[in-house]
Amino acid sequence: RELKNVNVMGFMAMASNTEDEKQISKEFRALKQFHENMYSLNTQYSLLTTLSFGMSGDYKIAIQEGSNMVRIGSLIFGERNYSH
């Protein structure tokens, strides 16, 4: 089914909630590899160029592993306060 008002640009992911940088790196690397595999198929997936992974706490690892869009809202705006 076609989504007329949606333009998919790539893949987005979050790493596991862990302090283990090796695990985070492994997960980001897996998404990069998945993207490369999709790109190599030379299909509509080859047009998906955005790799959005990495957040305020792990964006440096994400960039090293190939992310080209990170989400760093907490670094800019501060931590969220979830208590009400």
C-alpha atoms as one frame of an Amber mdcrd trajectory, in Angstrom:
protein
   0.000   0.000   0.000   1.355   3.370  -0.985   1.797   6.096   1.634   1.143
   9.214  -0.427   2.238  11.725   2.219   5.214   9.796   3.614   8.684   9.955
   2.144  10.918   7.324   3.722  14.523   8.535   3.686  16.446   5.845   5.531
  16.838   3.845   8.692  16.595   4.892  12.328  17.665   2.943  15.391  18.528
   3.230  19.054  21.154   1.175  20.826  20.361  -0.934  23.859  20.096   0.964
  27.120  23.582   0.062  28.335  26.858   1.705  29.298  28.755  -1.006  27.373
  30.312   0.965  24.523  31.404  -2.211  22.729  27.783  -3.409  22.649  26.564
  -0.028  21.414  29.229   0.013  18.713  28.313  -3.524  17.658  24.633  -2.609
  17.298  25.363   0.543  15.289  27.789  -1.352  13.081  25.080  -3.960  12.400
  22.689  -1.245  11.165  25.398   0.203   8.929  26.024  -3.280   7.495  22.276
  -3.801   6.985  22.114  -0.505   5.099  25.061  -1.473   2.910  23.409  -4.811
   2.142  20.166  -3.085   1.141  22.074  -0.567  -0.971  23.913  -3.324  -2.820
  20.614  -4.846  -3.982  20.233  -1.880  -6.359  16.497  -1.595  -5.686  14.318
   1.088  -4.124  16.287   0.481  -0.913  19.326   2.041  -2.585  17.577   5.408
  -2.270  17.468   5.196   1.541  20.496   7.302   2.394  19.787   8.515   5.941
  21.251   6.485   8.786  19.843   7.990  11.960  21.302   6.368  15.012  22.988
   7.859  18.028  21.620  10.093  20.743  23.121  12.519  23.249  24.821   9.759
  25.227  26.308   7.789  22.331  26.474  10.095  19.325  30.284   9.930  19.089
  30.164   6.139  18.745  27.331   6.471  16.225  29.320   8.844  14.035  32.322
   6.511  14.147  30.070   3.652  13.021  28.520   5.540  10.097  25.523   7.523
  11.331  24.807  10.627   9.275  22.028  11.953  11.515  22.175  11.990  15.315
  19.579  13.104  17.842  21.159  15.292  20.525  18.202  17.081  22.097  19.322
  16.405  25.667  22.718  17.963  24.972  21.010  21.085  23.641  17.959  21.387
  25.900  19.033  19.424  28.981  17.735  16.211  30.479  13.975  15.654  30.594
  12.148  15.691  33.888   9.661  12.835  33.798   8.189  13.323  37.267   4.777
  15.000  37.461
